[in-house]
PDB file of C-alpha atoms in Angstrom:
ATOM      1  CA  UNK A   1     131.089  23.092 -64.667  1.00  0.00           C
ATOM      2  CA  UNK A   2     129.370  22.787 -68.029  1.00  0.00           C
ATOM      3  CA  UNK A   3     126.048  22.213 -66.272  1.00  0.00           C
ATOM      4  CA  UNK A   4     126.553  25.358 -64.131  1.00  0.00           C
ATOM      5  CA  UNK A   5     127.450  27.412 -67.190  1.00  0.00           C
ATOM      6  CA  UNK A   6     124.348  26.054 -68.976  1.00  0.00           C
ATOM      7  CA  UNK A   7     122.104  26.976 -66.050  1.00  0.00           C
ATOM      8  CA  UNK A   8     123.461  30.510 -65.909  1.00  0.00           C
ATOM      9  CA  UNK A   9     123.058  30.890 -69.622  1.00  0.00           C
ATOM     10  CA  UNK A  10     119.480  29.680 -69.354  1.00  0.00           C
ATOM     11  CA  UNK A  11     118.848  32.234 -66.607  1.00  0.00           C
ATOM     12  CA  UNK A  12     120.348  34.949 -68.685  1.00  0.00           C
ATOM     13  CA  UNK A  13     118.228  33.941 -71.638  1.00  0.00           C
ATOM     14  CA  UNK A  14     115.126  34.004 -69.493  1.00  0.00           C
ATOM     15  CA  UNK A  15     115.678  37.475 -68.072  1.00  0.00           C
ATOM     16  CA  UNK A  16     113.479  40.095 -69.765  1.00  0.00           C
ATOM     17  CA  UNK A  17     112.702  43.775 -69.304  1.00  0.00           C
ATOM     18  CA  UNK A  18     109.280  44.537 -67.887  1.00  0.00           C
ATOM     19  CA  UNK A  19     108.045  47.788 -69.384  1.00  0.00           C
ATOM     20  CA  UNK A  20     110.291  50.495 -70.773  1.00  0.00           C
ATOM     21  CA  UNK A  21     113.555  51.989 -69.570  1.00  0.00           C
ATOM     22  CA  UNK A  22     112.700  55.313 -67.858  1.00  0.00           C
ATOM     23  CA  UNK A  23     114.951  58.305 -67.511  1.00  0.00           C
ATOM     24  CA  UNK A  24     114.388  61.112 -65.011  1.00  0.00           C
ATOM     25  CA  UNK A  25     116.465  64.281 -65.413  1.00  0.00           C
ATOM     26  CA  UNK A  26     117.494  66.326 -62.354  1.00  0.00           C
ATOM     27  CA  UNK A  27     119.754  69.249 -63.446  1.00  0.00           C
ATOM     28  CA  UNK A  28     122.789  67.659 -64.946  1.00  0.00           C
ATOM     29  CA  UNK A  29     121.982  64.207 -63.541  1.00  0.00           C
ATOM     30  CA  UNK A  30     119.798  61.444 -64.768  1.00  0.00           C
ATOM     31  CA  UNK A  31     118.219  58.539 -62.930  1.00  0.00           C
ATOM     32  CA  UNK A  32     117.637  55.537 -65.086  1.00  0.00           C
ATOM     33  CA  UNK A  33     115.024  53.013 -63.933  1.00  0.00           C
ATOM     34  CA  UNK A  34     113.913  49.676 -65.285  1.00  0.00           C
ATOM     35  CA  UNK A  35     112.266  46.482 -64.158  1.00  0.00           C
ATOM     36  CA  UNK A  36     113.076  42.843 -64.818  1.00  0.00           C
ATOM     37  CA  UNK A  37     110.885  39.824 -64.641  1.00  0.00           C
ATOM     38  CA  UNK A  38     113.260  38.013 -62.276  1.00  0.00           C
ATOM     39  CA  UNK A  39     115.755  39.330 -59.722  1.00  0.00           C
ATOM     40  CA  UNK A  40     119.027  40.175 -61.397  1.00  0.00           C
ATOM     41  CA  UNK A  41     122.179  42.257 -60.959  1.00  0.00           C
ATOM     42  CA  UNK A  42     122.109  45.896 -62.093  1.00  0.00           C
ATOM     43  CA  UNK A  43     124.250  47.421 -64.804  1.00  0.00           C
ATOM     44  CA  UNK A  44     123.989  50.658 -66.726  1.00  0.00           C
ATOM     45  CA  UNK A  45     126.094  51.980 -69.625  1.00  0.00           C
ATOM     46  CA  UNK A  46     125.838  55.589 -70.763  1.00  0.00           C
ATOM     47  CA  UNK A  47     127.187  56.381 -74.153  1.00  0.00           C
ATOM     48  CA  UNK A  48     128.835  58.352 -75.729  1.00  0.00           C
ATOM     49  CA  UNK A  49     130.543  58.881 -72.394  1.00  0.00           C
ATOM     50  CA  UNK A  50     131.419  55.221 -72.138  1.00  0.00           C
ATOM     51  CA  UNK A  51     130.331  55.419 -68.514  1.00  0.00           C
ATOM     52  CA  UNK A  52     129.432  52.016 -67.114  1.00  0.00           C
ATOM     53  CA  UNK A  53     127.872  51.749 -63.674  1.00  0.00           C
ATOM     54  CA  UNK A  54     127.482  48.485 -61.913  1.00  0.00           C
ATOM     55  CA  UNK A  55     126.756  48.803 -58.234  1.00  0.00           C
ATOM     56  CA  UNK A  56     128.544  46.061 -56.282  1.00  0.00           C
ATOM     57  CA  UNK A  57     126.609  46.546 -53.067  1.00  0.00           C
ATOM     58  CA  UNK A  58     123.196  45.747 -54.412  1.00  0.00           C
ATOM     59  CA  UNK A  59     121.457  42.396 -54.088  1.00  0.00           C
ATOM     60  CA  UNK A  60     119.673  41.014 -57.097  1.00  0.00           C
ATOM     61  CA  UNK A  61     116.374  42.850 -57.620  1.00  0.00           C
ATOM     62  CA  UNK A  62     113.586  43.317 -60.091  1.00  0.00           C
ATOM     63  CA  UNK A  63     113.442  47.115 -59.603  1.00  0.00           C
ATOM     64  CA  UNK A  64     116.604  48.774 -60.798  1.00  0.00           C
ATOM     65  CA  UNK A  65     117.715  52.416 -60.561  1.00  0.00           C
ATOM     66  CA  UNK A  66     121.057  54.122 -61.085  1.00  0.00           C
ATOM     67  CA  UNK A  67     121.749  57.873 -61.020  1.00  0.00           C
ATOM     68  CA  UNK A  68     124.547  59.314 -63.122  1.00  0.00           C
ATOM     69  CA  UNK A  69     125.866  62.853 -62.693  1.00  0.00           C
ATOM     70  CA  UNK A  70     127.952  65.293 -64.684  1.00  0.00           C
ATOM     71  CA  UNK A  71     125.984  64.989 -67.943  1.00  0.00           C
ATOM     72  CA  UNK A  72     126.323  67.751 -70.538  1.00  0.00           C
ATOM     73  CA  UNK A  73     123.531  69.710 -72.100  1.00  0.00           C
ATOM     74  CA  UNK A  74     122.762  69.316 -75.849  1.00  0.00           C
ATOM     75  CA  UNK A  75     124.322  65.864 -75.997  1.00  0.00           C
ATOM     76  CA  UNK A  76     122.325  62.815 -77.159  1.00  0.00           C
ATOM     77  CA  UNK A  77     122.922  60.039 -74.681  1.00  0.00           C
ATOM     78  CA  UNK A  78     121.940  56.388 -74.781  1.00  0.00           C
ATOM     79  CA  UNK A  79     121.244  54.551 -71.553  1.00  0.00           C
ATOM     80  CA  UNK A  80     121.730  50.806 -71.937  1.00  0.00           C
ATOM     81  CA  UNK A  81     120.554  48.716 -69.093  1.00  0.00           C
ATOM     82  CA  UNK A  82     121.150  45.130 -68.201  1.00  0.00           C
ATOM     83  CA  UNK A  83     122.206  42.486 -65.783  1.00  0.00           C
ATOM     84  CA  UNK A  84     125.737  41.554 -64.890  1.00  0.00           C
ATOM     85  CA  UNK A  85     125.940  39.344 -67.994  1.00  0.00           C
ATOM     86  CA  UNK A  86     123.393  40.658 -70.431  1.00  0.00           C
ATOM     87  CA  UNK A  87     122.304  43.988 -71.927  1.00  0.00           C
ATOM     88  CA  UNK A  88     118.483  44.076 -71.973  1.00  0.00           C
ATOM     89  CA  UNK A  89     117.463  47.302 -73.562  1.00  0.00           C
ATOM     90  CA  UNK A  90     118.238  51.014 -74.071  1.00  0.00           C
ATOM     91  CA  UNK A  91     116.727  54.504 -74.055  1.00  0.00           C
ATOM     92  CA  UNK A  92     117.918  57.654 -75.773  1.00  0.00           C
ATOM     93  CA  UNK A  93     117.742  60.921 -73.939  1.00  0.00           C
ATOM     94  CA  UNK A  94     119.362  64.350 -73.490  1.00  0.00           C
ATOM     95  CA  UNK A  95     119.217  66.974 -70.747  1.00  0.00           C
ATOM     96  CA  UNK A  96     117.052  69.089 -73.071  1.00  0.00           C
ATOM     97  CA  UNK A  97     114.722  66.192 -73.896  1.00  0.00           C
ATOM     98  CA  UNK A  98     111.578  67.376 -72.145  1.00  0.00           C
ATOM     99  CA  UNK A  99     109.889  63.989 -72.507  1.00  0.00           C
ATOM    100  CA  UNK A 100     112.797  62.222 -70.816  1.00  0.00           C
ATOM    101  CA  UNK A 101     113.224  65.038 -68.316  1.00  0.00           C
ATOM    102  CA  UNK A 102     109.637  64.727 -67.083  1.00  0.00           C
ATOM    103  CA  UNK A 103     109.332  62.228 -64.264  1.00  0.00           C
ATOM    104  CA  UNK A 104     106.450  59.732 -64.539  1.00  0.00           C
ATOM    105  CA  UNK A 105     103.142  61.259 -63.638  1.00  0.00           C
ATOM    106  CA  UNK A 106     102.137  60.745 -60.056  1.00  0.00           C
ATOM    107  CA  UNK A 107      99.088  58.462 -59.900  1.00  0.00           C
ATOM    108  CA  UNK A 108      97.556  60.573 -57.149  1.00  0.00           C
ATOM    109  CA  UNK A 109      97.990  63.973 -55.599  1.00  0.00           C
ATOM    110  CA  UNK A 110      99.619  63.730 -52.225  1.00  0.00           C
ATOM    111  CA  UNK A 111      97.762  65.804 -49.722  1.00  0.00           C
ATOM    112  CA  UNK A 112      99.708  67.283 -46.808  1.00  0.00           C
ATOM    113  CA  UNK A 113      99.030  65.583 -43.559  1.00  0.00           C
ATOM    114  CA  UNK A 114      97.096  67.971 -41.335  1.00  0.00           C
ATOM    115  CA  UNK A 115      96.585  67.295 -37.616  1.00  0.00           C
ATOM    116  CA  UNK A 116      93.002  66.948 -36.571  1.00  0.00           C
ATOM    117  CA  UNK A 117      91.914  70.354 -35.127  1.00  0.00           C
ATOM    118  CA  UNK A 118      91.003  70.416 -31.454  1.00  0.00           C
ATOM    119  CA  UNK A 119      87.324  70.537 -30.613  1.00  0.00           C
ATOM    120  CA  UNK A 120      85.802  74.014 -29.921  1.00  0.00           C
ATOM    121  CA  UNK A 121      86.048  75.466 -26.403  1.00  0.00           C
ATOM    122  CA  UNK A 122      82.323  75.135 -25.872  1.00  0.00           C
ATOM    123  CA  UNK A 123      82.709  71.357 -25.938  1.00  0.00           C
ATOM    124  CA  UNK A 124      85.946  71.060 -23.907  1.00  0.00           C
ATOM    125  CA  UNK A 125      85.394  73.651 -21.168  1.00  0.00           C
ATOM    126  CA  UNK A 126      83.054  72.604 -18.382  1.00  0.00           C
ATOM    127  CA  UNK A 127      81.355  75.869 -17.524  1.00  0.00           C
ATOM    128  CA  UNK A 128      81.768  77.887 -20.696  1.00  0.00           C
ATOM    129  CA  UNK A 129      80.464  81.090 -18.992  1.00  0.00           C
ATOM    130  CA  UNK A 130      83.462  80.969 -16.690  1.00  0.00           C
ATOM    131  CA  UNK A 131      86.093  80.551 -19.374  1.00  0.00           C
ATOM    132  CA  UNK A 132      86.834  84.316 -19.856  1.00  0.00           C
ATOM    133  CA  UNK A 133      87.558  84.614 -16.116  1.00  0.00           C
ATOM    134  CA  UNK A 134      89.894  81.652 -16.077  1.00  0.00           C
ATOM    135  CA  UNK A 135      91.638  82.978 -19.168  1.00  0.00           C
ATOM    136  CA  UNK A 136      91.981  86.401 -17.628  1.00  0.00           C
ATOM    137  CA  UNK A 137      93.519  84.945 -14.550  1.00  0.00           C
ATOM    138  CA  UNK A 138      95.638  82.104 -15.850  1.00  0.00           C
ATOM    139  CA  UNK A 139      96.009  82.618 -19.640  1.00  0.00           C
ATOM    140  CA  UNK A 140      99.338  84.353 -19.201  1.00  0.00           C
ATOM    141  CA  UNK A 141     100.772  81.228 -17.490  1.00  0.00           C
ATOM    142  CA  UNK A 142     100.780  79.627 -20.903  1.00  0.00           C
ATOM    143  CA  UNK A 143     101.015  82.649 -23.241  1.00  0.00           C
ATOM    144  CA  UNK A 144      97.447  82.065 -24.443  1.00  0.00           C
ATOM    145  CA  UNK A 145      96.286  84.700 -26.954  1.00  0.00           C
ATOM    146  CA  UNK A 146      92.599  84.520 -26.097  1.00  0.00           C
ATOM    147  CA  UNK A 147      90.092  82.412 -24.231  1.00  0.00           C
ATOM    148  CA  UNK A 148      89.697  79.863 -27.004  1.00  0.00           C
ATOM    149  CA  UNK A 149      93.445  79.545 -27.279  1.00  0.00           C
ATOM    150  CA  UNK A 150      93.613  78.971 -23.531  1.00  0.00           C
ATOM    151  CA  UNK A 151      90.838  76.299 -23.647  1.00  0.00           C
ATOM    152  CA  UNK A 152      92.583  74.573 -26.533  1.00  0.00           C
ATOM    153  CA  UNK A 153      95.823  74.442 -24.528  1.00  0.00           C
ATOM    154  CA  UNK A 154      93.983  72.883 -21.602  1.00  0.00           C
ATOM    155  CA  UNK A 155      92.491  70.275 -23.934  1.00  0.00           C
ATOM    156  CA  UNK A 156      95.867  69.531 -25.506  1.00  0.00           C
ATOM    157  CA  UNK A 157      97.403  69.234 -22.113  1.00  0.00           C
ATOM    158  CA  UNK A 158      95.012  66.400 -21.315  1.00  0.00           C
ATOM    159  CA  UNK A 159      95.771  64.683 -24.644  1.00  0.00           C
ATOM    160  CA  UNK A 160      99.485  64.897 -23.915  1.00  0.00           C
ATOM    161  CA  UNK A 161      98.898  63.705 -20.361  1.00  0.00           C
ATOM    162  CA  UNK A 162      97.173  60.578 -21.698  1.00  0.00           C
ATOM    163  CA  UNK A 163      99.868  59.943 -24.265  1.00  0.00           C
ATOM    164  CA  UNK A 164     102.744  60.463 -21.866  1.00  0.00           C
ATOM    165  CA  UNK A 165     101.170  59.268 -18.658  1.00  0.00           C
ATOM    166  CA  UNK A 166     101.694  62.480 -16.682  1.00  0.00           C
ATOM    167  CA  UNK A 167     101.025  62.260 -12.959  1.00  0.00           C
ATOM    168  CA  UNK A 168      97.243  62.300 -12.287  1.00  0.00           C
ATOM    169  CA  UNK A 169      94.790  61.605  -9.520  1.00  0.00           C
ATOM    170  CA  UNK A 170      91.062  61.202  -9.402  1.00  0.00           C
ATOM    171  CA  UNK A 171      88.769  61.880  -6.451  1.00  0.00           C
ATOM    172  CA  UNK A 172      85.542  60.132  -5.419  1.00  0.00           C
ATOM    173  CA  UNK A 173      83.364  62.525  -7.484  1.00  0.00           C
ATOM    174  CA  UNK A 174      85.263  61.727 -10.665  1.00  0.00           C
ATOM    175  CA  UNK A 175      87.088  65.020 -10.890  1.00  0.00           C
ATOM    176  CA  UNK A 176      90.713  64.362 -11.821  1.00  0.00           C
ATOM    177  CA  UNK A 177      93.777  66.492 -11.688  1.00  0.00           C
ATOM    178  CA  UNK A 178      96.876  66.336 -13.880  1.00  0.00           C
ATOM    179  CA  UNK A 179     100.288  67.798 -13.208  1.00  0.00           C
ATOM    180  CA  UNK A 180     103.356  68.188 -15.374  1.00  0.00           C
ATOM    181  CA  UNK A 181     106.425  68.442 -13.132  1.00  0.00           C
ATOM    182  CA  UNK A 182     108.455  69.616 -16.077  1.00  0.00           C
ATOM    183  CA  UNK A 183     106.456  72.644 -16.936  1.00  0.00           C
ATOM    184  CA  UNK A 184     104.607  73.129 -13.608  1.00  0.00           C
ATOM    185  CA  UNK A 185     101.228  73.040 -15.438  1.00  0.00           C
ATOM    186  CA  UNK A 186      98.215  71.836 -13.489  1.00  0.00           C
ATOM    187  CA  UNK A 187      94.710  71.149 -14.717  1.00  0.00           C
ATOM    188  CA  UNK A 188      91.527  69.809 -13.201  1.00  0.00           C
ATOM    189  CA  UNK A 189      88.878  68.083 -15.317  1.00  0.00           C
ATOM    190  CA  UNK A 190      85.373  66.925 -14.739  1.00  0.00           C
ATOM    191  CA  UNK A 191      84.456  63.263 -15.046  1.00  0.00           C
ATOM    192  CA  UNK A 192      83.417  63.896 -18.662  1.00  0.00           C
ATOM    193  CA  UNK A 193      86.929  65.276 -19.316  1.00  0.00           C
ATOM    194  CA  UNK A 194      85.781  68.919 -19.751  1.00  0.00           C
ATOM    195  CA  UNK A 195      88.157  71.413 -18.168  1.00  0.00           C
ATOM    196  CA  UNK A 196      87.539  72.963 -14.745  1.00  0.00           C
ATOM    197  CA  UNK A 197      90.719  75.006 -14.577  1.00  0.00           C
ATOM    198  CA  UNK A 198      94.265  75.142 -15.984  1.00  0.00           C
ATOM    199  CA  UNK A 199      97.094  77.098 -14.442  1.00  0.00           C
ATOM    200  CA  UNK A 200     100.576  76.899 -12.961  1.00  0.00           C
ATOM    201  CA  UNK A 201     100.458  76.729  -9.170  1.00  0.00           C
ATOM    202  CA  UNK A 202     102.881  78.831  -7.223  1.00  0.00           C
ATOM    203  CA  UNK A 203     103.277  76.309  -4.399  1.00  0.00           C
ATOM    204  CA  UNK A 204     105.498  73.311  -5.072  1.00  0.00           C
ATOM    205  CA  UNK A 205     103.442  70.643  -3.381  1.00  0.00           C
ATOM    206  CA  UNK A 206     100.060  71.867  -4.704  1.00  0.00           C
ATOM    207  CA  UNK A 207      99.391  68.733  -6.724  1.00  0.00           C
ATOM    208  CA  UNK A 208     100.401  66.469  -3.815  1.00  0.00           C
ATOM    209  CA  UNK A 209      97.889  68.236  -1.610  1.00  0.00           C
ATOM    210  CA  UNK A 210      94.999  67.733  -4.002  1.00  0.00           C
ATOM    211  CA  UNK A 211      92.461  65.052  -3.107  1.00  0.00           C
ATOM    212  CA  UNK A 212      92.190  61.748  -4.995  1.00  0.00           C
ATOM    213  CA  UNK A 213      94.021  58.580  -5.813  1.00  0.00           C
ATOM    214  CA  UNK A 214      96.752  58.178  -8.441  1.00  0.00           C
ATOM    215  CA  UNK A 215      95.510  56.990 -11.814  1.00  0.00           C
ATOM    216  CA  UNK A 216      97.179  55.871 -14.984  1.00  0.00           C
ATOM    217  CA  UNK A 217      96.045  58.191 -17.777  1.00  0.00           C
ATOM    218  CA  UNK A 218      97.868  56.077 -20.390  1.00  0.00           C
ATOM    219  CA  UNK A 219      95.271  53.379 -19.784  1.00  0.00           C
ATOM    220  CA  UNK A 220      92.486  55.808 -20.691  1.00  0.00           C
ATOM    221  CA  UNK A 221      91.041  55.708 -24.172  1.00  0.00           C
TER     222      UNK A 221
ATOM    223  CA  UNK B   1      71.296  74.022  -7.279  1.00  0.00           C
ATOM    224  CA  UNK B   2      73.083  77.291  -6.623  1.00  0.00           C
ATOM    225  CA  UNK B   3      75.657  77.871  -3.938  1.00  0.00           C
ATOM    226  CA  UNK B   4      76.645  80.918  -1.941  1.00  0.00           C
ATOM    227  CA  UNK B   5      80.122  82.363  -1.927  1.00  0.00           C
ATOM    228  CA  UNK B   6      81.528  82.268   1.629  1.00  0.00           C
ATOM    229  CA  UNK B   7      83.761  85.240   0.843  1.00  0.00           C
ATOM    230  CA  UNK B   8      81.366  87.788  -0.530  1.00  0.00           C
ATOM    231  CA  UNK B   9      77.904  86.163  -0.280  1.00  0.00           C
ATOM    232  CA  UNK B  10      77.223  85.921  -4.046  1.00  0.00           C
ATOM    233  CA  UNK B  11      74.289  83.475  -4.239  1.00  0.00           C
ATOM    234  CA  UNK B  12      74.677  81.952  -7.654  1.00  0.00           C
ATOM    235  CA  UNK B  13      77.866  79.848  -7.656  1.00  0.00           C
ATOM    236  CA  UNK B  14      77.531  76.817  -9.927  1.00  0.00           C
ATOM    237  CA  UNK B  15      79.233  74.424  -7.487  1.00  0.00           C
ATOM    238  CA  UNK B  16      79.774  74.009  -3.779  1.00  0.00           C
ATOM    239  CA  UNK B  17      82.907  76.041  -3.188  1.00  0.00           C
ATOM    240  CA  UNK B  18      84.518  73.234  -1.276  1.00  0.00           C
ATOM    241  CA  UNK B  19      83.624  69.640  -0.379  1.00  0.00           C
ATOM    242  CA  UNK B  20      85.251  66.923   1.715  1.00  0.00           C
ATOM    243  CA  UNK B  21      85.342  64.483  -1.191  1.00  0.00           C
ATOM    244  CA  UNK B  22      86.614  66.833  -3.857  1.00  0.00           C
ATOM    245  CA  UNK B  23      88.366  69.776  -2.180  1.00  0.00           C
ATOM    246  CA  UNK B  24      88.064  73.211  -3.849  1.00  0.00           C
ATOM    247  CA  UNK B  25      85.765  73.537  -6.830  1.00  0.00           C
ATOM    248  CA  UNK B  26      88.216  75.755  -8.851  1.00  0.00           C
ATOM    249  CA  UNK B  27      85.247  77.991  -9.594  1.00  0.00           C
ATOM    250  CA  UNK B  28      86.023  81.684  -9.672  1.00  0.00           C
ATOM    251  CA  UNK B  29      83.385  83.691  -7.901  1.00  0.00           C
ATOM    252  CA  UNK B  30      82.216  86.272 -10.489  1.00  0.00           C
ATOM    253  CA  UNK B  31      81.429  88.705  -7.765  1.00  0.00           C
ATOM    254  CA  UNK B  32      84.601  88.854  -5.676  1.00  0.00           C
ATOM    255  CA  UNK B  33      86.979  86.852  -7.837  1.00  0.00           C
ATOM    256  CA  UNK B  34      87.997  84.299  -5.235  1.00  0.00           C
ATOM    257  CA  UNK B  35      88.981  80.928  -6.853  1.00  0.00           C
ATOM    258  CA  UNK B  36      88.170  78.098  -4.517  1.00  0.00           C
ATOM    259  CA  UNK B  37      91.029  75.677  -4.235  1.00  0.00           C
ATOM    260  CA  UNK B  38      93.489  78.128  -5.817  1.00  0.00           C
ATOM    261  CA  UNK B  39      93.279  81.460  -4.051  1.00  0.00           C
ATOM    262  CA  UNK B  40      93.250  79.618  -0.706  1.00  0.00           C
ATOM    263  CA  UNK B  41      95.115  76.316  -1.304  1.00  0.00           C
ATOM    264  CA  UNK B  42      97.787  77.716  -3.628  1.00  0.00           C
ATOM    265  CA  UNK B  43      98.146  81.351  -2.699  1.00  0.00           C
ATOM    266  CA  UNK B  44      97.409  80.937   0.993  1.00  0.00           C
ATOM    267  CA  UNK B  45      94.790  83.702   1.170  1.00  0.00           C
ATOM    268  CA  UNK B  46      91.912  83.148   3.655  1.00  0.00           C
ATOM    269  CA  UNK B  47      88.252  83.929   3.005  1.00  0.00           C
ATOM    270  CA  UNK B  48      88.477  86.774   5.559  1.00  0.00           C
ATOM    271  CA  UNK B  49      91.592  88.299   3.980  1.00  0.00           C
ATOM    272  CA  UNK B  50      90.066  88.228   0.534  1.00  0.00           C
ATOM    273  CA  UNK B  51      86.783  89.567   1.858  1.00  0.00           C
ATOM    274  CA  UNK B  52      88.480  92.533   3.539  1.00  0.00           C
ATOM    275  CA  UNK B  53      90.576  93.280   0.458  1.00  0.00           C
ATOM    276  CA  UNK B  54      87.544  93.158  -1.805  1.00  0.00           C
ATOM    277  CA  UNK B  55      85.577  95.320   0.522  1.00  0.00           C
ATOM    278  CA  UNK B  56      88.379  97.845   0.800  1.00  0.00           C
ATOM    279  CA  UNK B  57      88.616  97.900  -2.979  1.00  0.00           C
ATOM    280  CA  UNK B  58      85.020  99.074  -3.254  1.00  0.00           C
ATOM    281  CA  UNK B  59      83.275  95.703  -3.763  1.00  0.00           C
ATOM    282  CA  UNK B  60      83.561  95.781  -7.525  1.00  0.00           C
ATOM    283  CA  UNK B  61      82.066  93.126  -9.781  1.00  0.00           C
ATOM    284  CA  UNK B  62      85.019  90.952 -10.649  1.00  0.00           C
ATOM    285  CA  UNK B  63      83.925  88.896 -13.628  1.00  0.00           C
ATOM    286  CA  UNK B  64      83.870  89.414 -17.344  1.00  0.00           C
ATOM    287  CA  UNK B  65      80.424  87.858 -17.196  1.00  0.00           C
ATOM    288  CA  UNK B  66      77.547  90.330 -17.259  1.00  0.00           C
ATOM    289  CA  UNK B  67      76.679  91.661 -13.845  1.00  0.00           C
ATOM    290  CA  UNK B  68      73.148  90.705 -12.789  1.00  0.00           C
ATOM    291  CA  UNK B  69      70.784  93.657 -12.848  1.00  0.00           C
ATOM    292  CA  UNK B  70      69.862  93.129  -9.189  1.00  0.00           C
ATOM    293  CA  UNK B  71      73.392  92.514  -7.977  1.00  0.00           C
ATOM    294  CA  UNK B  72      73.779  94.120  -4.567  1.00  0.00           C
ATOM    295  CA  UNK B  73      77.148  93.576  -2.870  1.00  0.00           C
ATOM    296  CA  UNK B  74      76.021  95.226   0.393  1.00  0.00           C
ATOM    297  CA  UNK B  75      73.225  92.658   0.844  1.00  0.00           C
ATOM    298  CA  UNK B  76      75.644  89.909  -0.080  1.00  0.00           C
ATOM    299  CA  UNK B  77      78.272  90.696   2.553  1.00  0.00           C
ATOM    300  CA  UNK B  78      75.802  90.304   5.384  1.00  0.00           C
ATOM    301  CA  UNK B  79      75.029  86.810   4.055  1.00  0.00           C
ATOM    302  CA  UNK B  80      78.701  85.992   3.698  1.00  0.00           C
ATOM    303  CA  UNK B  81      79.473  87.070   7.242  1.00  0.00           C
ATOM    304  CA  UNK B  82      76.840  84.636   8.477  1.00  0.00           C
ATOM    305  CA  UNK B  83      78.358  81.811   6.423  1.00  0.00           C
ATOM    306  CA  UNK B  84      81.863  82.405   7.722  1.00  0.00           C
ATOM    307  CA  UNK B  85      80.546  82.611  11.272  1.00  0.00           C
ATOM    308  CA  UNK B  86      78.891  79.179  10.904  1.00  0.00           C
ATOM    309  CA  UNK B  87      82.222  77.686   9.791  1.00  0.00           C
ATOM    310  CA  UNK B  88      84.067  78.787  12.889  1.00  0.00           C
TER     311      UNK B  88
END
C-alpha cells in the first residue's frame, strides 16, 4: 500500500507540461489545450467560475483539450490544467483577449482538393471531326451542353465503368462496348480507349446483340 | 483507306460501315446521316428505307462538317445503288 502510494506520487512528481497552456476562443466558449510529457488524466479548472471539468470517459493521454461554454465577456478567467492528482500550470484569458482568442497559426495553407480535370475532347474522341455530328444526334440523351461536354461525359462514363465494373464486351478488333443497365447509357470505344460513340439505345437488348466477349473493366488500369 | 456509304454512296467514310468481326462502325455518314450499327441495329431502319427518305428529303448534306466542294449526291446515289445490289 505504501509502495503503491509512493509509486503514484513519483509518477505525479514526474509529470510535466510540455509547452504552454493554449486557449482558443469561439464565441462564448473556450477550448483549453495542453500537452504532458507522459500520458495522464485530464482536468481543467476555470476560475473565478469555480468550474472544474474532468472528463471521465477519456483514457490517459499526452494531448489534452477541454471546451467550456457559457463564459462571460469582460471577465478575466484563469484556466488551470492538470492531471487527476496534480495541477500543472495555468493561463489567464478573457473573451476580449485577442491574443488568447486567436487560434494557433496554421503551419500551412490548406488548399481545396480539386478533381483532376478530364482530358480535352481532341484526345478522348476517336475521330474528332465526327464529334459535332455525334453530339448533335446524341448529346440530348445526356443533357450535354456542347460537343466538348458530350465528349467529357463519354470519357467519364468509361472511368466510371472501370471503377464500378459495368457490363462490357470486346470484339476481335479491340473495339469494346460498355453498357450501364441503370441509366441505359451505351458507349463504344476504340482499342486505345478513345470514344467511337455514346448514346442511349432505344432497343432493350441492344448491348446483348453487340459483338464481342465479356470483359472485366475493373481489371483494366 | 476510304470506304463508301452503302446508303448514299458517299466515298469518304473513315471506316468500313460494317464488318463481320466488329459489327457496325458507329460512324455517322456526313452525307446522308446514317449511323452504322445504330440507325439499323437500334432503330431498325434499313439502308433502302434511309436512302429513300434521304432522297425524298432532297439529298441534303447531313453533317456539321464542311461539305466538300465537289460533293455531288446525284453521282453518289448511282454508286450506292450498285453497292446495295451487290449485297443482295
